[in-house]
Amino acid sequence: MRHPYPIREIARQAGLSTATVDRVLNDRGNVTESTIREVHEAIKDLDRQQSQVRLGGRTFMIDIVMQTPERFSTAVRDALEAELPSLHPALVRSRFHFRESCPPEELIGTLDKIAKRGTQGVILKAPDEPEITAAVGRLVAAGIPVVTLVTDLPHSARLAYVGIDNRAAGATAAYLLGQWLGKRAGNVLTTISRGSFRGEEEREMGFRSAMRLADPRRSLVEVTDSDGLDATQHDLVLEALKRDEDIIAVYSAGGGNLATLDAFDALGRECEVFIAHDLDHDNTRLLRERRLSAVLHHDLRQDMRRACQVIMRAHKALPDDGPSLPSAIQVVTPFNMPPGAPTVPIVD
């Protein structure tokens, strides 16, 4: 694999020894397929971050560990790398550890490996499980600050949470959905990827509480444990729709929205109102096509910048500015796409 980088730079990016990287690059054998993939991914990361690699100054290597569908991990990677120049004169380099679905033991293994190897900080999106909380404690005990992103681990030793107020977001979704449905009879499907993600659970709780106050007669039907993956989501939603012919609207706290709409289409059913989260590539397209009513969005670039700044403050590279507020919740329609998202012409 052609590249312009010294072996030591690739080794640093991959978190491997220079000897291991040398064996991979020169086909010397005695390395696993997963290690080969790690080296190739490190070179791709360096390609994207090469403006940072060339600069001198204090460097912060940050590991981003996430269990999330590819559509969201891609959005996070793009947001972080777009913000890297704004963090100068400090230089931030990033290593990515993304999984769409995995047992807690796999995430814990990644976190423990990082604790052993060392890093300047970890940005983490993970289920709120006791074992993961304990792994965060081991990172912090090793002197590594941890920032949770979009979903919190409040009982862990993490330094800060960066993201929206998820309960408020769920209540906002209930308000919008109630306004659009009005007095029409019908039930609402709520979808979360997995109950152990505290952020999604809080969204659903906020939504349920606000809906109960606004219209206690309307039933809420929950679908969960799909990990937000389209194949699993489609089957679960299809079964829910077959069981309840009165479902006419959706609040999606956890994604898989293309699959949800495909399930409606498969049964010839119409979704009257659909509220979703995050302007990933799926939701942006669905919003442009008017298949989503609105997307609750937050500035992911701002979140990634804040997460990096929290880590830099932990290393005394920035002054402490006190506790930060939750990210602003933006209600996005096809006509107020934020900068960088596709725009939709207004049709009379």
PDB file of N, CA, C and O in Angstrom, residues 46-121:
ATOM      1  N   LEU A  46      -4.454   8.908   8.271  1.00  0.00           N
ATOM      2  CA  LEU A  46      -3.379   9.869   8.038  1.00  0.00           C
ATOM      3  C   LEU A  46      -3.604  10.654   6.750  1.00  0.00           C
ATOM      4  O   LEU A  46      -3.303  11.846   6.676  1.00  0.00           O
ATOM      5  N   ASP A  47      -4.129   9.984   5.742  1.00  0.00           N
ATOM      6  CA  ASP A  47      -4.440  10.689   4.491  1.00  0.00           C
ATOM      7  C   ASP A  47      -5.433  11.814   4.742  1.00  0.00           C
ATOM      8  O   ASP A  47      -5.277  12.924   4.220  1.00  0.00           O
ATOM      9  N   ARG A  48      -6.469  11.519   5.532  1.00  0.00           N
ATOM     10  CA  ARG A  48      -7.486  12.542   5.804  1.00  0.00           C
ATOM     11  C   ARG A  48      -6.966  13.631   6.721  1.00  0.00           C
ATOM     12  O   ARG A  48      -7.416  14.776   6.665  1.00  0.00           O
ATOM     13  N   GLN A  49      -6.025  13.281   7.614  1.00  0.00           N
ATOM     14  CA  GLN A  49      -5.547  14.233   8.611  1.00  0.00           C
ATOM     15  C   GLN A  49      -4.148  14.766   8.282  1.00  0.00           C
ATOM     16  O   GLN A  49      -3.446  15.267   9.159  1.00  0.00           O
ATOM     17  N   GLN A  50      -3.738  14.670   7.024  1.00  0.00           N
ATOM     18  CA  GLN A  50      -2.354  14.980   6.692  1.00  0.00           C
ATOM     19  C   GLN A  50      -1.989  16.439   6.953  1.00  0.00           C
ATOM     20  O   GLN A  50      -0.828  16.757   7.214  1.00  0.00           O
ATOM     21  N   SER A  51      -2.995  17.357   6.923  1.00  0.00           N
ATOM     22  CA  SER A  51      -2.676  18.745   7.249  1.00  0.00           C
ATOM     23  C   SER A  51      -2.208  18.858   8.692  1.00  0.00           C
ATOM     24  O   SER A  51      -1.361  19.692   9.017  1.00  0.00           O
ATOM     25  N   GLN A  52      -2.727  18.015   9.576  1.00  0.00           N
ATOM     26  CA  GLN A  52      -2.301  18.006  10.963  1.00  0.00           C
ATOM     27  C   GLN A  52      -0.922  17.349  11.106  1.00  0.00           C
ATOM     28  O   GLN A  52      -0.092  17.796  11.895  1.00  0.00           O
ATOM     29  N   VAL A  53      -0.704  16.299  10.347  1.00  0.00           N
ATOM     30  CA  VAL A  53       0.550  15.554  10.456  1.00  0.00           C
ATOM     31  C   VAL A  53       1.749  16.437  10.132  1.00  0.00           C
ATOM     32  O   VAL A  53       2.808  16.332  10.746  1.00  0.00           O
ATOM     33  N   ARG A  54       1.580  17.358   9.165  1.00  0.00           N
ATOM     34  CA  ARG A  54       2.705  18.179   8.712  1.00  0.00           C
ATOM     35  C   ARG A  54       3.062  19.288   9.700  1.00  0.00           C
ATOM     36  O   ARG A  54       4.141  19.860   9.616  1.00  0.00           O
ATOM     37  N   LEU A  55       2.126  19.632  10.602  1.00  0.00           N
ATOM     38  CA  LEU A  55       2.349  20.762  11.485  1.00  0.00           C
ATOM     39  C   LEU A  55       3.144  20.367  12.717  1.00  0.00           C
ATOM     40  O   LEU A  55       3.112  19.228  13.160  1.00  0.00           O
ATOM     41  N   GLY A  56       3.830  21.350  13.258  1.00  0.00           N
ATOM     42  CA  GLY A  56       4.542  21.131  14.510  1.00  0.00           C
ATOM     43  C   GLY A  56       3.769  21.735  15.659  1.00  0.00           C
ATOM     44  O   GLY A  56       2.880  22.542  15.472  1.00  0.00           O
ATOM     45  N   GLY A  57       4.127  21.380  16.878  1.00  0.00           N
ATOM     46  CA  GLY A  57       3.442  21.900  18.046  1.00  0.00           C
ATOM     47  C   GLY A  57       2.958  20.786  18.942  1.00  0.00           C
ATOM     48  O   GLY A  57       3.191  19.607  18.685  1.00  0.00           O
ATOM     49  N   ARG A  58       2.262  21.162  20.008  1.00  0.00           N
ATOM     50  CA  ARG A  58       1.777  20.165  20.951  1.00  0.00           C
ATOM     51  C   ARG A  58       0.655  19.357  20.318  1.00  0.00           C
ATOM     52  O   ARG A  58      -0.337  19.901  19.837  1.00  0.00           O
ATOM     53  N   THR A  59       0.803  18.055  20.305  1.00  0.00           N
ATOM     54  CA  THR A  59      -0.149  17.176  19.644  1.00  0.00           C
ATOM     55  C   THR A  59      -0.957  16.404  20.679  1.00  0.00           C
ATOM     56  O   THR A  59      -0.412  15.867  21.642  1.00  0.00           O
ATOM     57  N   PHE A  60      -2.263  16.332  20.451  1.00  0.00           N
ATOM     58  CA  PHE A  60      -3.161  15.531  21.276  1.00  0.00           C
ATOM     59  C   PHE A  60      -3.693  14.388  20.424  1.00  0.00           C
ATOM     60  O   PHE A  60      -4.376  14.623  19.427  1.00  0.00           O
ATOM     61  N   MET A  61      -3.380  13.161  20.810  1.00  0.00           N
ATOM     62  CA  MET A  61      -3.930  11.993  20.132  1.00  0.00           C
ATOM     63  C   MET A  61      -5.172  11.571  20.898  1.00  0.00           C
ATOM     64  O   MET A  61      -5.122  11.278  22.099  1.00  0.00           O
ATOM     65  N   ILE A  62      -6.310  11.562  20.223  1.00  0.00           N
ATOM     66  CA  ILE A  62      -7.592  11.262  20.852  1.00  0.00           C
ATOM     67  C   ILE A  62      -8.208  10.044  20.176  1.00  0.00           C
ATOM     68  O   ILE A  62      -8.228   9.948  18.947  1.00  0.00           O
ATOM     69  N   ASP A  63      -8.712   9.113  20.990  1.00  0.00           N
ATOM     70  CA  ASP A  63      -9.374   7.918  20.479  1.00  0.00           C
ATOM     71  C   ASP A  63     -10.885   8.100  20.561  1.00  0.00           C
ATOM     72  O   ASP A  63     -11.418   8.485  21.609  1.00  0.00           O
ATOM     73  N   ILE A  64     -11.563   7.823  19.446  1.00  0.00           N
ATOM     74  CA  ILE A  64     -13.019   7.912  19.399  1.00  0.00           C
ATOM     75  C   ILE A  64     -13.560   6.491  19.324  1.00  0.00           C
ATOM     76  O   ILE A  64     -13.305   5.760  18.370  1.00  0.00           O
ATOM     77  N   VAL A  65     -14.282   6.085  20.361  1.00  0.00           N
ATOM     78  CA  VAL A  65     -14.807   4.723  20.479  1.00  0.00           C
ATOM     79  C   VAL A  65     -16.326   4.806  20.446  1.00  0.00           C
ATOM     80  O   VAL A  65     -16.940   5.473  21.282  1.00  0.00           O
ATOM     81  N   MET A  66     -16.947   4.125  19.478  1.00  0.00           N
ATOM     82  CA  MET A  66     -18.393   4.247  19.318  1.00  0.00           C
ATOM     83  C   MET A  66     -19.022   2.936  18.898  1.00  0.00           C
ATOM     84  O   MET A  66     -18.506   2.245  18.024  1.00  0.00           O
ATOM     85  N   GLN A  67     -20.136   2.609  19.540  1.00  0.00           N
ATOM     86  CA  GLN A  67     -21.030   1.565  19.033  1.00  0.00           C
ATOM     87  C   GLN A  67     -22.218   2.280  18.420  1.00  0.00           C
ATOM     88  O   GLN A  67     -23.052   2.853  19.134  1.00  0.00           O
ATOM     89  N   THR A  68     -22.294   2.250  17.097  1.00  0.00           N
ATOM     90  CA  THR A  68     -23.320   3.033  16.406  1.00  0.00           C
ATOM     91  C   THR A  68     -23.376   2.593  14.948  1.00  0.00           C
ATOM     92  O   THR A  68     -22.384   2.090  14.411  1.00  0.00           O
ATOM     93  N   PRO A  69     -24.514   2.746  14.277  1.00  0.00           N
ATOM     94  CA  PRO A  69     -24.569   2.441  12.844  1.00  0.00           C
ATOM     95  C   PRO A  69     -23.578   3.288  12.044  1.00  0.00           C
ATOM     96  O   PRO A  69     -23.218   4.399  12.446  1.00  0.00           O
ATOM     97  N   GLU A  70     -23.188   2.753  10.893  1.00  0.00           N
ATOM     98  CA  GLU A  70     -22.181   3.418  10.047  1.00  0.00           C
ATOM     99  C   GLU A  70     -22.591   4.823   9.662  1.00  0.00           C
ATOM    100  O   GLU A  70     -21.752   5.718   9.574  1.00  0.00           O
ATOM    101  N   ARG A  71     -23.887   5.056   9.454  1.00  0.00           N
ATOM    102  CA  ARG A  71     -24.324   6.381   9.014  1.00  0.00           C
ATOM    103  C   ARG A  71     -23.978   7.450  10.042  1.00  0.00           C
ATOM    104  O   ARG A  71     -23.663   8.585   9.684  1.00  0.00           O
ATOM    105  N   PHE A  72     -24.023   7.101  11.355  1.00  0.00           N
ATOM    106  CA  PHE A  72     -23.699   8.094  12.378  1.00  0.00           C
ATOM    107  C   PHE A  72     -22.195   8.174  12.619  1.00  0.00           C
ATOM    108  O   PHE A  72     -21.649   9.262  12.817  1.00  0.00           O
ATOM    109  N   SER A  73     -21.498   7.039  12.596  1.00  0.00           N
ATOM    110  CA  SER A  73     -20.046   7.095  12.795  1.00  0.00           C
ATOM    111  C   SER A  73     -19.380   7.881  11.670  1.00  0.00           C
ATOM    112  O   SER A  73     -18.411   8.618  11.901  1.00  0.00           O
ATOM    113  N   THR A  74     -19.893   7.752  10.459  1.00  0.00           N
ATOM    114  CA  THR A  74     -19.356   8.544   9.345  1.00  0.00           C
ATOM    115  C   THR A  74     -19.574  10.028   9.587  1.00  0.00           C
ATOM    116  O   THR A  74     -18.683  10.857   9.343  1.00  0.00           O
ATOM    117  N   ALA A  75     -20.765  10.394  10.088  1.00  0.00           N
ATOM    118  CA  ALA A  75     -21.046  11.798  10.380  1.00  0.00           C
ATOM    119  C   ALA A  75     -20.109  12.332  11.463  1.00  0.00           C
ATOM    120  O   ALA A  75     -19.631  13.470  11.378  1.00  0.00           O
ATOM    121  N   VAL A  76     -19.816  11.517  12.471  1.00  0.00           N
ATOM    122  CA  VAL A  76     -18.914  11.936  13.550  1.00  0.00           C
ATOM    123  C   VAL A  76     -17.500  12.120  13.015  1.00  0.00           C
ATOM    124  O   VAL A  76     -16.837  13.115  13.311  1.00  0.00           O
ATOM    125  N   ARG A  77     -17.027  11.165  12.222  1.00  0.00           N
ATOM    126  CA  ARG A  77     -15.683  11.267  11.651  1.00  0.00           C
ATOM    127  C   ARG A  77     -15.552  12.534  10.803  1.00  0.00           C
ATOM    128  O   ARG A  77     -14.581  13.288  10.939  1.00  0.00           O
ATOM    129  N   ASP A  78     -16.545  12.772   9.943  1.00  0.00           N
ATOM    130  CA  ASP A  78     -16.498  13.954   9.078  1.00  0.00           C
ATOM    131  C   ASP A  78     -16.523  15.244   9.901  1.00  0.00           C
ATOM    132  O   ASP A  78     -15.800  16.200   9.595  1.00  0.00           O
ATOM    133  N   ALA A  79     -17.362  15.265  10.946  1.00  0.00           N
ATOM    134  CA  ALA A  79     -17.476  16.469  11.777  1.00  0.00           C
ATOM    135  C   ALA A  79     -16.169  16.760  12.503  1.00  0.00           C
ATOM    136  O   ALA A  79     -15.706  17.908  12.550  1.00  0.00           O
ATOM    137  N   LEU A  80     -15.557  15.728  13.067  1.00  0.00           N
ATOM    138  CA  LEU A  80     -14.303  15.930  13.789  1.00  0.00           C
ATOM    139  C   LEU A  80     -13.203  16.405  12.851  1.00  0.00           C
ATOM    140  O   LEU A  80     -12.492  17.378  13.143  1.00  0.00           O
ATOM    141  N   GLU A  81     -13.049  15.743  11.729  1.00  0.00           N
ATOM    142  CA  GLU A  81     -11.953  16.098  10.834  1.00  0.00           C
ATOM    143  C   GLU A  81     -12.160  17.476  10.210  1.00  0.00           C
ATOM    144  O   GLU A  81     -11.191  18.172   9.913  1.00  0.00           O
ATOM    145  N   ALA A  82     -13.417  17.902  10.068  1.00  0.00           N
ATOM    146  CA  ALA A  82     -13.672  19.257   9.589  1.00  0.00           C
ATOM    147  C   ALA A  82     -13.293  20.301  10.631  1.00  0.00           C
ATOM    148  O   ALA A  82     -12.952  21.438  10.285  1.00  0.00           O
ATOM    149  N   GLU A  83     -13.333  19.921  11.908  1.00  0.00           N
ATOM    150  CA  GLU A  83     -13.045  20.869  12.987  1.00  0.00           C
ATOM    151  C   GLU A  83     -11.567  20.909  13.377  1.00  0.00           C
ATOM    152  O   GLU A  83     -11.162  21.787  14.137  1.00  0.00           O
ATOM    153  N   LEU A  84     -10.760  19.994  12.912  1.00  0.00           N
ATOM    154  CA  LEU A  84      -9.357  19.945  13.329  1.00  0.00           C
ATOM    155  C   LEU A  84      -8.624  21.287  13.136  1.00  0.00           C
ATOM    156  O   LEU A  84      -7.906  21.729  14.043  1.00  0.00           O
ATOM    157  N   PRO A  85      -8.777  21.965  11.995  1.00  0.00           N
ATOM    158  CA  PRO A  85      -8.057  23.242  11.839  1.00  0.00           C
ATOM    159  C   PRO A  85      -8.470  24.298  12.858  1.00  0.00           C
ATOM    160  O   PRO A  85      -7.668  25.163  13.215  1.00  0.00           O
ATOM    161  N   SER A  86      -9.712  24.238  13.349  1.00  0.00           N
ATOM    162  CA  SER A  86     -10.183  25.258  14.293  1.00  0.00           C
ATOM    163  C   SER A  86      -9.544  25.112  15.668  1.00  0.00           C
ATOM    164  O   SER A  86      -9.664  26.013  16.503  1.00  0.00           O
ATOM    165  N   LEU A  87      -8.872  23.988  15.913  1.00  0.00           N
ATOM    166  CA  LEU A  87      -8.275  23.734  17.219  1.00  0.00           C
ATOM    167  C   LEU A  87      -6.831  24.214  17.308  1.00  0.00           C
ATOM    168  O   LEU A  87      -6.194  24.073  18.349  1.00  0.00           O
ATOM    169  N   HIS A  88      -6.284  24.760  16.220  1.00  0.00           N
ATOM    170  CA  HIS A  88      -4.923  25.294  16.249  1.00  0.00           C
ATOM    171  C   HIS A  88      -4.841  26.444  17.257  1.00  0.00           C
ATOM    172  O   HIS A  88      -5.822  27.153  17.455  1.00  0.00           O
ATOM    173  N   PRO A  89      -3.707  26.641  17.930  1.00  0.00           N
ATOM    174  CA  PRO A  89      -2.381  26.079  17.628  1.00  0.00           C
ATOM    175  C   PRO A  89      -2.159  24.659  18.144  1.00  0.00           C
ATOM    176  O   PRO A  89      -1.146  24.047  17.821  1.00  0.00           O
ATOM    177  N   ALA A  90      -3.075  24.146  18.999  1.00  0.00           N
ATOM    178  CA  ALA A  90      -2.938  22.743  19.373  1.00  0.00           C
ATOM    179  C   ALA A  90      -3.245  21.870  18.155  1.00  0.00           C
ATOM    180  O   ALA A  90      -4.033  22.246  17.280  1.00  0.00           O
ATOM    181  N   LEU A  91      -2.617  20.719  18.082  1.00  0.00           N
ATOM    182  CA  LEU A  91      -2.807  19.786  16.976  1.00  0.00           C
ATOM    183  C   LEU A  91      -3.509  18.554  17.513  1.00  0.00           C
ATOM    184  O   LEU A  91      -3.023  17.908  18.441  1.00  0.00           O
ATOM    185  N   VAL A  92      -4.651  18.238  16.940  1.00  0.00           N
ATOM    186  CA  VAL A  92      -5.421  17.074  17.378  1.00  0.00           C
ATOM    187  C   VAL A  92      -5.382  16.020  16.291  1.00  0.00           C
ATOM    188  O   VAL A  92      -5.710  16.295  15.132  1.00  0.00           O
ATOM    189  N   ARG A  93      -4.963  14.838  16.660  1.00  0.00           N
ATOM    190  CA  ARG A  93      -4.992  13.671  15.779  1.00  0.00           C
ATOM    191  C   ARG A  93      -5.987  12.678  16.365  1.00  0.00           C
ATOM    192  O   ARG A  93      -6.189  12.626  17.582  1.00  0.00           O
ATOM    193  N   SER A  94      -6.621  11.892  15.524  1.00  0.00           N
ATOM    194  CA  SER A  94      -7.679  11.004  16.013  1.00  0.00           C
ATOM    195  C   SER A  94      -7.512   9.585  15.489  1.00  0.00           C
ATOM    196  O   SER A  94      -7.075   9.367  14.359  1.00  0.00           O
ATOM    197  N   ARG A  95      -7.857   8.654  16.369  1.00  0.00           N
ATOM    198  CA  ARG A  95      -7.931   7.233  16.002  1.00  0.00           C
ATOM    199  C   ARG A  95      -9.380   6.795  16.215  1.00  0.00           C
ATOM    200  O   ARG A  95      -9.996   7.145  17.219  1.00  0.00           O
ATOM    201  N   PHE A  96      -9.907   6.009  15.296  1.00  0.00           N
ATOM    202  CA  PHE A  96     -11.322   5.653  15.333  1.00  0.00           C
ATOM    203  C   PHE A  96     -11.504   4.168  15.596  1.00  0.00           C
ATOM    204  O   PHE A  96     -10.845   3.323  14.980  1.00  0.00           O
ATOM    205  N   HIS A  97     -12.437   3.864  16.486  1.00  0.00           N
ATOM    206  CA  HIS A  97     -12.778   2.487  16.832  1.00  0.00           C
ATOM    207  C   HIS A  97     -14.301   2.381  16.759  1.00  0.00           C
ATOM    208  O   HIS A  97     -14.993   2.664  17.735  1.00  0.00           O
ATOM    209  N   PHE A  98     -14.818   2.004  15.589  1.00  0.00           N
ATOM    210  CA  PHE A  98     -16.257   1.996  15.352  1.00  0.00           C
ATOM    211  C   PHE A  98     -16.773   0.572  15.214  1.00  0.00           C
ATOM    212  O   PHE A  98     -16.170  -0.258  14.528  1.00  0.00           O
ATOM    213  N   ARG A  99     -17.927   0.317  15.846  1.00  0.00           N
ATOM    214  CA  ARG A  99     -18.616  -0.961  15.692  1.00  0.00           C
ATOM    215  C   ARG A  99     -20.106  -0.689  15.574  1.00  0.00           C
ATOM    216  O   ARG A  99     -20.641   0.112  16.335  1.00  0.00           O
ATOM    217  N   GLU A 100     -20.750  -1.381  14.657  1.00  0.00           N
ATOM    218  CA  GLU A 100     -22.196  -1.196  14.525  1.00  0.00           C
ATOM    219  C   GLU A 100     -22.955  -1.966  15.599  1.00  0.00           C
ATOM    220  O   GLU A 100     -23.966  -1.505  16.115  1.00  0.00           O
ATOM    221  N   SER A 101     -22.475  -3.153  15.920  1.00  0.00           N
ATOM    222  CA  SER A 101     -23.112  -3.975  16.942  1.00  0.00           C
ATOM    223  C   SER A 101     -22.055  -4.902  17.522  1.00  0.00           C
ATOM    224  O   SER A 101     -21.261  -5.488  16.781  1.00  0.00           O
ATOM    225  N   CYS A 102     -22.032  -5.021  18.846  1.00  0.00           N
ATOM    226  CA  CYS A 102     -21.036  -5.894  19.461  1.00  0.00           C
ATOM    227  C   CYS A 102     -21.424  -6.139  20.910  1.00  0.00           C
ATOM    228  O   CYS A 102     -22.143  -5.334  21.517  1.00  0.00           O
ATOM    229  N   PRO A 103     -20.955  -7.243  21.495  1.00  0.00           N
ATOM    230  CA  PRO A 103     -21.185  -7.464  22.917  1.00  0.00           C
ATOM    231  C   PRO A 103     -20.366  -6.486  23.739  1.00  0.00           C
ATOM    232  O   PRO A 103     -19.339  -5.967  23.265  1.00  0.00           O
ATOM    233  N   PRO A 104     -20.795  -6.199  24.972  1.00  0.00           N
ATOM    234  CA  PRO A 104     -20.037  -5.256  25.803  1.00  0.00           C
ATOM    235  C   PRO A 104     -18.566  -5.639  25.949  1.00  0.00           C
ATOM    236  O   PRO A 104     -17.696  -4.767  26.033  1.00  0.00           O
ATOM    237  N   GLU A 105     -18.276  -6.935  25.963  1.00  0.00           N
ATOM    238  CA  GLU A 105     -16.892  -7.388  26.163  1.00  0.00           C
ATOM    239  C   GLU A 105     -15.961  -6.862  25.078  1.00  0.00           C
ATOM    240  O   GLU A 105     -14.785  -6.591  25.330  1.00  0.00           O
ATOM    241  N   GLU A 106     -16.493  -6.699  23.866  1.00  0.00           N
ATOM    242  CA  GLU A 106     -15.646  -6.222  22.766  1.00  0.00           C
ATOM    243  C   GLU A 106     -15.288  -4.752  22.963  1.00  0.00           C
ATOM    244  O   GLU A 106     -14.128  -4.352  22.766  1.00  0.00           O
ATOM    245  N   LEU A 107     -16.277  -3.939  23.353  1.00  0.00           N
ATOM    246  CA  LEU A 107     -15.984  -2.536  23.638  1.00  0.00           C
ATOM    247  C   LEU A 107     -15.037  -2.403  24.828  1.00  0.00           C
ATOM    248  O   LEU A 107     -14.120  -1.579  24.813  1.00  0.00           O
ATOM    249  N   ILE A 108     -15.275  -3.212  25.846  1.00  0.00           N
ATOM    250  CA  ILE A 108     -14.417  -3.174  27.035  1.00  0.00           C
ATOM    251  C   ILE A 108     -12.984  -3.521  26.666  1.00  0.00           C
ATOM    252  O   ILE A 108     -12.029  -2.891  27.132  1.00  0.00           O
ATOM    253  N   GLY A 109     -12.805  -4.518  25.805  1.00  0.00           N
ATOM    254  CA  GLY A 109     -11.469  -4.883  25.352  1.00  0.00           C
ATOM    255  C   GLY A 109     -10.774  -3.730  24.650  1.00  0.00           C
ATOM    256  O   GLY A 109      -9.578  -3.490  24.847  1.00  0.00           O
ATOM    257  N   THR A 110     -11.534  -2.986  23.821  1.00  0.00           N
ATOM    258  CA  THR A 110     -10.962  -1.822  23.140  1.00  0.00           C
ATOM    259  C   THR A 110     -10.546  -0.757  24.149  1.00  0.00           C
ATOM    260  O   THR A 110      -9.441  -0.188  24.057  1.00  0.00           O
ATOM    261  N   LEU A 111     -11.408  -0.471  25.124  1.00  0.00           N
ATOM    262  CA  LEU A 111     -11.097   0.550  26.121  1.00  0.00           C
ATOM    263  C   LEU A 111      -9.896   0.158  26.974  1.00  0.00           C
ATOM    264  O   LEU A 111      -9.031   0.992  27.279  1.00  0.00           O
ATOM    265  N   ASP A 112      -9.819  -1.118  27.346  1.00  0.00           N
ATOM    266  CA  ASP A 112      -8.684  -1.569  28.151  1.00  0.00           C
ATOM    267  C   ASP A 112      -7.382  -1.534  27.356  1.00  0.00           C
ATOM    268  O   ASP A 112      -6.313  -1.223  27.897  1.00  0.00           O
ATOM    269  N   LYS A 113      -7.466  -1.831  26.073  1.00  0.00           N
ATOM    270  CA  LYS A 113      -6.280  -1.754  25.218  1.00  0.00           C
ATOM    271  C   LYS A 113      -5.788  -0.316  25.128  1.00  0.00           C
ATOM    272  O   LYS A 113      -4.571  -0.052  25.190  1.00  0.00           O
ATOM    273  N   ILE A 114      -6.717   0.622  25.005  1.00  0.00           N
ATOM    274  CA  ILE A 114      -6.345   2.038  24.954  1.00  0.00           C
ATOM    275  C   ILE A 114      -5.720   2.467  26.275  1.00  0.00           C
ATOM    276  O   ILE A 114      -4.725   3.203  26.300  1.00  0.00           O
ATOM    277  N   ALA A 115      -6.299   2.007  27.396  1.00  0.00           N
ATOM    278  CA  ALA A 115      -5.750   2.363  28.714  1.00  0.00           C
ATOM    279  C   ALA A 115      -4.318   1.866  28.857  1.00  0.00           C
ATOM    280  O   ALA A 115      -3.451   2.561  29.417  1.00  0.00           O
ATOM    281  N   LYS A 116      -4.052   0.684  28.340  1.00  0.00           N
ATOM    282  CA  LYS A 116      -2.709   0.109  28.438  1.00  0.00           C
ATOM    283  C   LYS A 116      -1.725   0.824  27.518  1.00  0.00           C
ATOM    284  O   LYS A 116      -0.582   1.089  27.892  1.00  0.00           O
ATOM    285  N   ARG A 117      -2.185   1.153  26.315  1.00  0.00           N
ATOM    286  CA  ARG A 117      -1.317   1.775  25.312  1.00  0.00           C
ATOM    287  C   ARG A 117      -1.089   3.255  25.588  1.00  0.00           C
ATOM    288  O   ARG A 117      -0.025   3.794  25.350  1.00  0.00           O
ATOM    289  N   GLY A 118      -2.147   3.928  26.070  1.00  0.00           N
ATOM    290  CA  GLY A 118      -2.057   5.355  26.347  1.00  0.00           C
ATOM    291  C   GLY A 118      -2.649   6.209  25.249  1.00  0.00           C
ATOM    292  O   GLY A 118      -2.658   5.843  24.074  1.00  0.00           O
ATOM    293  N   THR A 119      -3.165   7.350  25.628  1.00  0.00           N
ATOM    294  CA  THR A 119      -3.761   8.315  24.722  1.00  0.00           C
ATOM    295  C   THR A 119      -3.988   9.591  25.527  1.00  0.00           C
ATOM    296  O   THR A 119      -3.941   9.570  26.760  1.00  0.00           O
ATOM    297  N   GLN A 120      -4.247  10.701  24.838  1.00  0.00           N
ATOM    298  CA  GLN A 120      -4.533  11.950  25.557  1.00  0.00           C
ATOM    299  C   GLN A 120      -5.997  12.076  25.957  1.00  0.00           C
ATOM    300  O   GLN A 120      -6.347  12.910  26.775  1.00  0.00           O
ATOM    301  N   GLY A 121      -6.862  11.263  25.357  1.00  0.00           N
ATOM    302  CA  GLY A 121      -8.271  11.335  25.715  1.00  0.00           C
ATOM    303  C   GLY A 121      -9.102  10.361  24.903  1.00  0.00           C
ATOM    304  O   GLY A 121      -8.675   9.876  23.849  1.00  0.00           O
TER     305      GLY A 121
END
